CSV table of C-alpha atoms and ligand atoms in Angstrom, one decimal:
chain,number,residue,atom,x,y,z
A,1,MET,CA,21.5,-17.0,-7.0
A,2,SER,CA,20.8,-13.2,-6.5
A,3,VAL,CA,17.2,-11.1,-7.7
A,4,ARG,CA,18.6,-8.3,-9.7
A,5,TRP,CA,16.3,-4.9,-9.0
A,6,GLY,CA,16.1,-2.5,-11.4
A,7,LEU,CA,14.1,1.0,-9.9
A,8,ILE,CA,11.7,2.1,-11.5
A,9,GLY,CA,11.5,5.9,-10.3
A,10,ALA,CA,14.1,8.3,-7.9
A,11,SER,CA,11.5,7.8,-5.4
A,12,THR,CA,11.7,9.2,-2.0
A,13,ILE,CA,9.9,5.6,-1.0
A,14,ALA,CA,12.6,3.4,-2.0
A,15,LYS,CA,15.0,5.8,-0.9
A,16,GLN,CA,13.0,5.4,2.6
A,17,PHE,CA,12.5,1.5,3.3
A,18,MET,CA,12.5,-0.1,-0.6
A,19,ILE,CA,16.7,0.1,-0.8
A,20,ASN,CA,17.4,-1.1,2.1
A,21,ALA,CA,14.9,-3.8,2.5
A,22,ILE,CA,16.3,-5.2,-1.3
A,23,ARG,CA,19.6,-4.8,0.3
A,24,ALA,CA,18.8,-6.4,3.8
A,25,GLN,CA,17.8,-10.5,2.2
A,26,ALA,CA,20.3,-12.0,1.5
A,27,ASP,CA,20.1,-12.9,-2.2
A,28,GLY,CA,19.0,-9.4,-3.4
A,29,GLU,CA,20.7,-6.9,-5.2
A,30,ILE,CA,20.3,-3.7,-6.6
A,31,ALA,CA,20.9,-3.6,-10.0
A,32,VAL,CA,19.8,-0.3,-11.8
A,33,VAL,CA,17.6,2.8,-11.5
A,34,MET,CA,15.5,5.3,-14.1
A,35,SER,CA,14.5,8.4,-13.7
A,36,SER,CA,13.1,10.6,-16.1
A,37,SER,CA,16.0,12.6,-15.9
A,38,PRO,CA,19.4,11.5,-15.9
A,39,GLU,CA,21.8,14.0,-14.1
A,40,ARG,CA,18.4,12.6,-11.5
A,41,ALA,CA,18.8,9.0,-11.3
A,42,ASP,CA,22.8,9.4,-11.6
A,43,ALA,CA,22.6,12.0,-8.4
A,44,TYR,CA,20.4,9.3,-7.4
A,45,ALA,CA,22.5,6.5,-7.9
A,46,ARG,CA,25.7,7.3,-6.8
A,47,GLU,CA,23.6,9.2,-3.5
A,48,ASN,CA,22.2,5.4,-3.0
A,49,GLY,CA,25.0,3.3,-4.0
A,50,ILE,CA,23.8,1.6,-7.3
A,51,PRO,CA,25.7,0.5,-10.1
A,52,ALA,CA,24.1,1.7,-12.9
A,53,ALA,CA,21.4,4.6,-13.4
A,54,VAL,CA,19.1,4.8,-17.0
A,55,SER,CA,16.4,7.4,-17.9
A,56,THR,CA,14.8,5.2,-19.8
A,57,LEU,CA,11.8,2.8,-19.7
A,58,ASP,CA,14.2,0.8,-22.3
A,59,ALA,CA,16.9,1.0,-20.9
A,60,LEU,CA,15.7,-0.3,-17.6
A,61,LEU,CA,13.9,-3.4,-18.7
A,62,GLY,CA,17.2,-4.2,-21.6
A,63,SER,CA,19.3,-4.8,-18.3
A,64,ASP,CA,20.4,-8.0,-16.3
A,65,ILE,CA,17.7,-7.4,-14.3
A,66,ASP,CA,15.2,-10.7,-12.8
A,67,ALA,CA,12.2,-7.7,-10.9
A,68,VAL,CA,11.1,-4.1,-10.9
A,69,TYR,CA,10.2,-2.3,-8.2
A,70,ILE,CA,7.9,0.4,-9.2
A,71,SER,CA,7.7,3.5,-6.9
A,72,THR,CA,7.0,6.6,-9.9
A,73,THR,CA,3.3,8.2,-9.7
A,74,ASN,CA,0.9,7.2,-10.0
A,75,GLU,CA,-0.7,7.6,-13.2
A,76,LEU,CA,2.8,5.9,-14.6
A,77,HIS,CA,2.2,2.6,-13.0
A,78,LEU,CA,-0.2,0.7,-15.5
A,79,GLU,CA,2.3,1.6,-18.5
A,80,GLN,CA,5.6,0.7,-16.5
A,81,GLY,CA,4.1,-2.2,-15.1
A,82,LEU,CA,2.5,-3.5,-18.7
A,83,ALA,CA,6.2,-2.8,-20.3
A,84,ALA,CA,8.2,-4.7,-17.7
A,85,ILE,CA,5.9,-7.8,-17.6
A,86,LYS,CA,6.0,-8.5,-21.7
A,87,ALA,CA,9.9,-8.4,-21.1
A,88,GLY,CA,9.0,-10.9,-18.4
A,89,LYS,CA,10.3,-9.1,-14.6
A,90,HIS,CA,8.7,-9.7,-11.8
A,91,VAL,CA,7.0,-6.7,-10.3
A,92,MET,CA,6.6,-4.7,-7.0
A,93,CYS,CA,3.9,-2.2,-7.9
A,94,GLU,CA,4.1,0.3,-6.0
A,95,LYS,CA,-0.1,1.2,-4.3
A,96,PRO,CA,-2.1,2.1,-6.0
A,97,LEU,CA,-1.8,0.3,-8.9
A,98,ALA,CA,-3.5,2.1,-11.5
A,99,LEU,CA,-5.5,5.2,-11.5
A,100,THR,CA,-8.6,2.9,-12.5
A,101,SER,CA,-9.0,-0.5,-11.2
A,102,ALA,CA,-10.4,-1.4,-15.3
A,103,ASP,CA,-6.3,-0.3,-15.6
A,104,ALA,CA,-5.4,-2.3,-12.8
A,105,ARG,CA,-6.9,-5.8,-13.3
A,106,LYS,CA,-5.4,-5.1,-16.5
A,107,MET,CA,-1.9,-5.2,-15.7
A,108,VAL,CA,-2.5,-8.1,-13.2
A,109,ALA,CA,-4.3,-10.2,-15.6
A,110,ALA,CA,-1.6,-9.2,-18.4
A,111,ALA,CA,1.4,-10.4,-15.2
A,112,ARG,CA,-1.1,-13.9,-14.9
A,113,LYS,CA,-0.9,-14.5,-18.8
A,114,ALA,CA,3.3,-14.4,-18.5
A,115,SER,CA,3.4,-16.0,-15.2
A,116,ILE,CA,5.3,-13.3,-13.6
A,117,VAL,CA,5.4,-12.8,-9.3
A,118,PHE,CA,3.0,-9.8,-9.1
A,119,GLY,CA,2.9,-7.9,-5.3
A,120,THR,CA,1.7,-4.7,-4.7
A,121,ASN,CA,3.5,-2.4,-1.8
A,122,HIS,CA,0.8,-2.9,1.1
A,123,HIS,CA,2.6,-2.7,3.6
A,124,LEU,CA,0.8,-2.8,6.4
A,125,ARG,CA,0.4,-6.0,6.2
A,126,ASN,CA,4.0,-7.3,6.8
A,127,ALA,CA,3.0,-4.8,10.6
A,128,GLY,CA,3.4,-7.4,13.7
A,129,ALA,CA,0.7,-4.6,15.0
A,130,HIS,CA,-2.1,-6.1,12.0
A,131,ARG,CA,-0.7,-9.2,12.9
A,132,ALA,CA,-1.4,-9.9,15.5
A,133,MET,CA,-4.8,-8.6,14.9
A,134,ARG,CA,-5.1,-10.6,12.7
A,135,GLU,CA,-4.3,-13.8,14.5
A,136,THR,CA,-6.4,-12.8,17.2
A,137,ILE,CA,-9.4,-12.1,15.8
A,138,ALA,CA,-9.3,-15.7,13.8
A,139,ALA,CA,-9.0,-17.4,16.7
A,140,GLY,CA,-12.2,-15.6,17.9
A,141,ARG,CA,-10.4,-14.1,21.7
A,142,ILE,CA,-13.2,-10.7,20.8
A,143,GLY,CA,-16.1,-12.7,19.5
A,144,ARG,CA,-17.9,-12.2,16.6
A,145,PRO,CA,-16.5,-8.9,15.0
A,146,ILE,CA,-19.0,-5.7,14.6
A,147,ALA,CA,-17.8,-3.6,13.9
A,148,ALA,CA,-13.9,-1.2,12.8
A,149,ARG,CA,-11.8,2.1,13.3
A,150,VAL,CA,-9.6,2.9,11.0
A,151,PHE,CA,-7.7,6.4,13.3
A,152,HIS,CA,-5.2,7.2,9.4
A,153,SER,CA,-5.3,11.1,9.7
A,154,VAL,CA,-1.8,12.3,9.3
A,155,TYR,CA,0.7,16.0,8.2
A,156,LEU,CA,2.2,14.9,5.4
A,157,PRO,CA,5.3,16.0,5.5
A,158,GLU,CA,6.8,19.3,3.9
A,159,ASN,CA,9.6,17.1,1.0
A,160,LEU,CA,6.2,15.0,-0.1
A,161,GLN,CA,4.1,18.4,-0.2
A,162,GLY,CA,4.3,17.9,-4.3
A,163,TRP,CA,1.7,16.1,-6.5
A,164,ARG,CA,0.3,14.3,-3.9
A,165,ILE,CA,-1.7,17.6,-3.3
A,166,ALA,CA,-1.7,19.5,-6.7
A,167,ARG,CA,-1.5,17.1,-9.8
A,168,PRO,CA,-5.1,15.1,-10.3
A,169,GLU,CA,-4.0,13.8,-13.4
A,170,ALA,CA,-0.9,12.1,-11.2
A,171,GLY,CA,-3.2,10.3,-8.9
A,172,GLY,CA,-3.1,13.0,-5.8
A,173,GLY,CA,-5.5,13.2,-2.9
A,174,VAL,CA,-5.6,11.9,0.0
A,175,VAL,CA,-7.6,8.9,-0.8
A,176,LEU,CA,-5.5,6.8,-3.3
A,177,ASP,CA,-2.7,7.7,-1.2
A,178,ILE,CA,-3.6,6.8,2.1
A,179,THR,CA,-7.6,5.7,1.8
A,180,VAL,CA,-6.1,2.1,-0.5
A,181,HIS,CA,-4.3,1.2,2.9
A,182,ASP,CA,-6.9,1.3,4.8
A,183,ALA,CA,-8.9,-0.9,2.4
A,184,ASP,CA,-6.0,-3.5,2.5
A,185,THR,CA,-5.2,-3.4,6.1
A,186,LEU,CA,-8.6,-3.6,6.7
A,187,ARG,CA,-8.8,-6.7,4.7
A,188,PHE,CA,-6.6,-8.2,5.8
A,189,VAL,CA,-6.7,-7.9,9.4
A,190,LEU,CA,-10.7,-8.9,9.6
A,191,GLY,CA,-10.7,-11.4,6.6
A,192,ASP,CA,-13.3,-10.0,5.6
A,193,ASP,CA,-14.2,-8.0,2.5
A,194,PRO,CA,-15.8,-5.2,1.5
A,195,VAL,CA,-19.0,-4.4,-0.3
A,196,GLU,CA,-20.3,-0.4,0.0
A,197,ILE,CA,-19.2,2.5,1.5
A,198,SER,CA,-19.3,6.3,2.3
A,199,ALA,CA,-17.6,8.9,1.3
A,200,PHE,CA,-16.7,12.8,2.2
A,201,THR,CA,-14.5,14.5,1.5
A,202,GLN,CA,-12.8,18.1,1.9
A,203,SER,CA,-10.8,20.2,0.9
A,204,ALA,CA,-9.6,21.8,4.4
A,205,GLY,CA,-6.2,24.6,2.8
A,206,MET,CA,-4.0,21.5,1.8
A,207,ALA,CA,-4.9,20.0,-1.7
A,208,GLY,CA,-5.6,22.7,-5.0
A,209,GLY,CA,-7.0,21.6,-8.2
A,210,GLY,CA,-10.3,20.1,-6.8
A,211,LEU,CA,-7.8,17.4,-4.9
A,212,GLU,CA,-9.5,16.1,-1.3
A,213,ASP,CA,-6.7,16.7,1.0
A,214,GLY,CA,-9.0,14.1,4.3
A,215,ALA,CA,-11.4,11.9,3.9
A,216,MET,CA,-13.7,10.2,6.2
A,217,CYS,CA,-15.7,6.7,5.1
A,218,ILE,CA,-18.6,4.0,6.5
A,219,TRP,CA,-17.2,0.8,5.6
A,220,ARG,CA,-19.6,-2.6,5.2
A,221,PHE,CA,-18.3,-5.8,4.9
A,222,GLN,CA,-19.7,-8.6,3.3
A,223,SER,CA,-19.9,-10.2,7.0
A,224,GLY,CA,-22.4,-7.4,7.9
A,225,VAL,CA,-19.0,-5.5,9.9
A,226,ILE,CA,-19.5,-2.2,9.9
A,227,ALA,CA,-16.2,-0.2,9.4
A,228,GLN,CA,-15.5,3.9,9.8
A,229,SER,CA,-12.1,5.1,8.2
A,230,HIS,CA,-10.6,8.8,8.7
A,231,ASP,CA,-7.9,10.1,6.3
A,232,GLY,CA,-6.3,13.2,5.9
A,233,PHE,CA,-2.8,14.8,5.3
A,234,THR,CA,-3.8,18.2,7.6
A,235,THR,CA,-3.8,16.8,10.5
A,236,LYS,CA,-0.7,17.6,13.1
A,237,PHE,CA,-1.4,15.9,16.2
A,238,ALA,CA,-4.3,13.5,15.9
A,239,GLY,CA,-2.0,10.3,15.9
A,240,THR,CA,-3.0,6.9,14.1
A,241,GLY,CA,-5.1,3.5,15.2
A,242,PHE,CA,-6.6,1.1,14.9
A,243,GLU,CA,-10.2,-0.7,16.5
A,244,VAL,CA,-11.9,-3.3,15.9
A,245,HIS,CA,-15.0,-4.0,18.1
A,246,GLY,CA,-16.3,-7.7,19.3
A,247,THR,CA,-18.9,-9.5,21.3
A,248,GLU,CA,-17.1,-11.3,23.4
A,249,GLY,CA,-13.5,-8.4,23.2
A,250,SER,CA,-11.9,-5.7,21.9
A,251,LEU,CA,-9.1,-4.9,19.8
A,252,ILE,CA,-7.6,-1.2,20.4
A,253,ALA,CA,-4.6,-0.3,19.4
A,254,ALA,CA,-2.7,3.2,18.5
A,255,ASN,CA,0.3,4.4,16.3
A,256,VAL,CA,0.1,1.2,14.3
A,257,MET,CA,-1.0,3.4,10.3
A,258,THR,CA,2.5,4.1,10.2
A,259,GLN,CA,5.4,2.5,7.7
A,260,LYS,CA,8.0,2.1,11.0
A,261,PRO,CA,7.0,-1.2,13.1
A,262,VAL,CA,5.6,0.8,16.1
A,263,GLY,CA,2.9,1.0,18.1
A,264,SER,CA,1.0,-1.3,20.9
A,265,VAL,CA,-2.3,-3.7,20.7
A,266,LEU,CA,-4.8,-4.3,23.7
A,267,LEU,CA,-6.7,-7.3,24.1
A,268,ARG,CA,-9.7,-6.4,26.7
A,269,THR,CA,-12.7,-9.2,27.0
A,270,ALA,CA,-14.2,-9.4,30.7
A,271,SER,CA,-11.1,-11.3,31.8
A,272,GLY,CA,-9.4,-7.5,31.7
A,273,GLU,CA,-6.7,-6.2,29.4
A,274,GLN,CA,-3.5,-7.8,27.8
A,275,GLU,CA,-1.4,-6.0,25.9
A,276,LEU,CA,-0.3,-8.2,22.8
A,277,ASN,CA,3.6,-9.2,22.3
A,278,PHE,CA,4.4,-9.1,18.0
A,279,ASP,CA,7.0,-8.7,16.4
A,280,ARG,CA,8.9,-5.8,15.4
A,281,GLU,CA,10.8,-6.3,11.6
A,282,ASP,CA,10.6,-3.8,9.5
A,283,LEU,CA,7.6,-3.7,7.2
A,284,TYR,CA,8.9,-3.7,4.0
A,285,THR,CA,11.7,-6.1,4.5
A,286,ARG,CA,9.1,-8.4,5.8
A,287,SER,CA,7.3,-7.8,2.3
A,288,LEU,CA,10.7,-8.3,0.1
A,289,ARG,CA,11.0,-12.0,2.1
A,290,GLN,CA,7.8,-13.1,0.8
A,291,PHE,CA,7.9,-11.5,-2.7
A,292,HIS,CA,11.4,-13.2,-3.1
A,293,ALA,CA,10.2,-16.2,-2.2
A,294,ALA,CA,7.9,-15.8,-4.8
A,295,ILE,CA,10.0,-15.4,-7.0
A,296,ARG,CA,11.1,-19.2,-6.4
A,297,SER,CA,7.9,-20.1,-6.2
A,298,GLU,CA,7.7,-20.7,-2.3
A,299,GLY,CA,3.6,-18.5,-1.6
A,300,GLN,CA,2.9,-16.0,-2.9
A,301,PRO,CA,3.6,-12.5,-2.1
A,302,ALA,CA,2.3,-10.8,1.0
A,303,ALA,CA,-0.4,-7.6,-1.4
A,304,THR,CA,-1.2,-9.8,-4.9
A,305,GLY,CA,-2.2,-7.3,-7.4
A,306,GLU,CA,-5.4,-9.1,-6.3
A,307,ASP,CA,-5.5,-6.9,-3.4
A,308,GLY,CA,-4.2,-4.3,-5.9
A,309,ILE,CA,-7.5,-4.3,-6.9
A,310,TRP,CA,-9.6,-4.1,-4.1
A,311,SER,CA,-7.6,-1.4,-2.7
A,312,LEU,CA,-8.0,0.9,-6.2
A,313,ALA,CA,-11.8,-0.1,-6.6
A,314,SER,CA,-12.5,0.7,-2.8
A,315,ALA,CA,-10.8,3.6,-3.3
A,316,GLU,CA,-12.7,4.8,-6.5
A,317,ALA,CA,-16.1,3.6,-4.7
A,318,ALA,CA,-14.9,6.1,-1.5
A,319,LEU,CA,-14.4,8.6,-5.0
A,320,GLN,CA,-17.2,8.3,-6.4
A,321,SER,CA,-19.9,8.2,-3.4
A,322,SER,CA,-17.4,11.9,-2.1
A,323,LYS,CA,-19.4,12.9,-5.2
A,324,THR,CA,-22.9,11.8,-5.9
A,325,GLY,CA,-23.5,11.7,-2.0
A,326,LYS,CA,-24.5,8.3,-2.0
A,327,ALA,CA,-23.6,4.5,-1.3
A,328,VAL,CA,-21.6,3.0,-3.6
A,329,ILE,CA,-20.9,-0.8,-4.5
A,330,ILE,CA,-17.2,-1.9,-4.3
A,331,ASP,CA,-17.4,-4.5,-7.2
A,332,PRO,CA,-12.8,-5.3,-8.0
A,333,GLN,CA,-14.7,-8.1,-11.0
A,334,LEU,CA,-11.8,-10.5,-10.2
A,335,GLY,CA,-14.6,-12.7,-12.7
A,336,SER,CA,-12.7,-10.8,-15.0
A,337,LEU,CA,-9.1,-11.4,-14.3
A,338,ALA,CA,-9.8,-15.4,-15.9
B,1,NDP,P1,8.0,10.9,-5.0
B,1,NDP,O1,7.9,12.4,-5.6
B,1,NDP,O2,9.8,10.9,-4.1
B,1,NDP,O3,8.6,10.1,-6.1
B,1,NDP,C1,8.1,10.4,-7.6
B,1,NDP,C2,8.2,10.7,-8.9
B,1,NDP,O4,8.6,12.3,-8.5
B,1,NDP,C3,10.3,10.1,-8.9
B,1,NDP,O5,10.6,8.6,-9.6
B,1,NDP,C4,10.4,10.8,-9.9
B,1,NDP,O6,10.0,11.8,-11.0
B,1,NDP,C5,10.1,12.5,-8.9
B,1,NDP,N1,10.7,13.6,-8.2
B,1,NDP,C6,10.8,12.9,-7.2
B,1,NDP,N2,11.9,13.8,-6.6
B,1,NDP,C7,12.3,14.9,-7.5
B,1,NDP,C8,12.1,16.1,-7.6
B,1,NDP,N3,13.7,16.3,-6.8
B,1,NDP,N4,12.6,16.5,-9.0
B,1,NDP,C9,11.6,17.0,-9.6
B,1,NDP,N5,11.4,15.5,-9.8
B,1,NDP,C10,11.1,13.9,-8.9
B,1,NDP,O7,6.7,10.3,-4.4
B,1,NDP,P2,6.6,9.5,-3.5
B,1,NDP,O8,8.1,8.2,-2.7
B,1,NDP,O9,6.4,9.5,-1.8
B,1,NDP,O10,6.0,7.9,-4.0
B,1,NDP,C11,5.4,7.0,-5.1
B,1,NDP,C12,4.8,5.4,-5.3
B,1,NDP,O11,5.5,5.3,-4.3
B,1,NDP,C13,3.4,6.2,-5.6
B,1,NDP,O12,2.5,5.7,-5.9
B,1,NDP,C14,2.7,6.9,-3.7
B,1,NDP,O13,1.8,6.1,-3.3
B,1,NDP,C15,3.6,5.0,-3.2
B,1,NDP,N6,4.6,5.3,-2.0
B,1,NDP,C16,3.8,3.8,-1.3
B,1,NDP,C17,4.1,3.6,-0.3
B,1,NDP,C18,3.8,2.4,0.6
B,1,NDP,O14,4.9,2.7,2.0
B,1,NDP,N7,3.0,1.2,0.1
B,1,NDP,C19,4.2,4.9,0.6
B,1,NDP,C20,5.0,6.2,0.2
B,1,NDP,C21,4.7,6.1,-1.8
B,1,NDP,P3,11.8,10.7,-11.7
B,1,NDP,O15,11.4,8.9,-11.3
B,1,NDP,O16,11.5,10.7,-13.5
B,1,NDP,O17,13.6,10.7,-11.6
């Protein structure tokens, strides 16, 4: 039996990655797309070979579909997610799950109660590079991890210089856009949870409306590991990377904070340097494969709703820290979901 998907949002990310990822599944089918504009819905459906186009959530949820992929602007995820859960559809939701972690908890609690599969589209933990780093650390090959550094400052492509840099009410800003990914990738690679964060943000010339387009954070993890992250929309030439330094070795990854299965990971220890081999499967295709397996009750989505709460609670704490000038405790309050 195939999994029939409805796309909530005629978005760039769906067009660039997720439509292909769904269609790459042997049992994946896209039945319908919803846009708030009927004209855009029609055009999007035509361009992407989707059989039906609708312009209301009710019409989409009333269609013959099993699951929805939500990739609208961030302020809409909560209402659309809750409606989809109520309609009994499995939900793959884009990050950030909502504008606040309290709202994200509402959605994840509703999904649990309704026994539907709920995933957060944190693609990076599906990258072969990050999985290789996680396995190397878990196998003890760098000894005890001490510190991590995330380089995730990019140049926001011109076609995406819209709501992200202009609309605070839509959940714009680099922290909700990129710091959430750092939170998830750090948690996944280190196998550890953050407890505290301190952040400086800036507006370096691209974002308006009081939004930040650059952020540097310092994180403390449960094990005592400290980490730093740099996220930005305005650096054209920075490149991305991720390093983890331990008592017996260092992992140095270049060009890995990206949507494509590219980059390199170097392990440096007393015995020298070694390039790690890792699989180059498309990140989103792997994410969808796990989601389909979860629908068949075989495991969980690559990143769960709880993971999405963790990343949003971290971003929220970073924003609070940047306002108050003080370190802020990160508490996803997962206990309140039960
Ligand atoms: P887009 O700006 O492309 O799309 C968001 C919404 O904007 C769409 O739902 C659409 O509304 C509206 N829109 C799109 N194009 C137009 C247009 N030409 N004119 C008017 N409105 C338009 O956003 P992204 O695809 O970049 O991001 C969507 C979501 O996905 C966000 O939550 C973001 O955080 C997340 N994301 C996640 C990534 C990941 O790797 N996990 C990567 C990129 C984004 P409507 O549907 O009503 O037509």
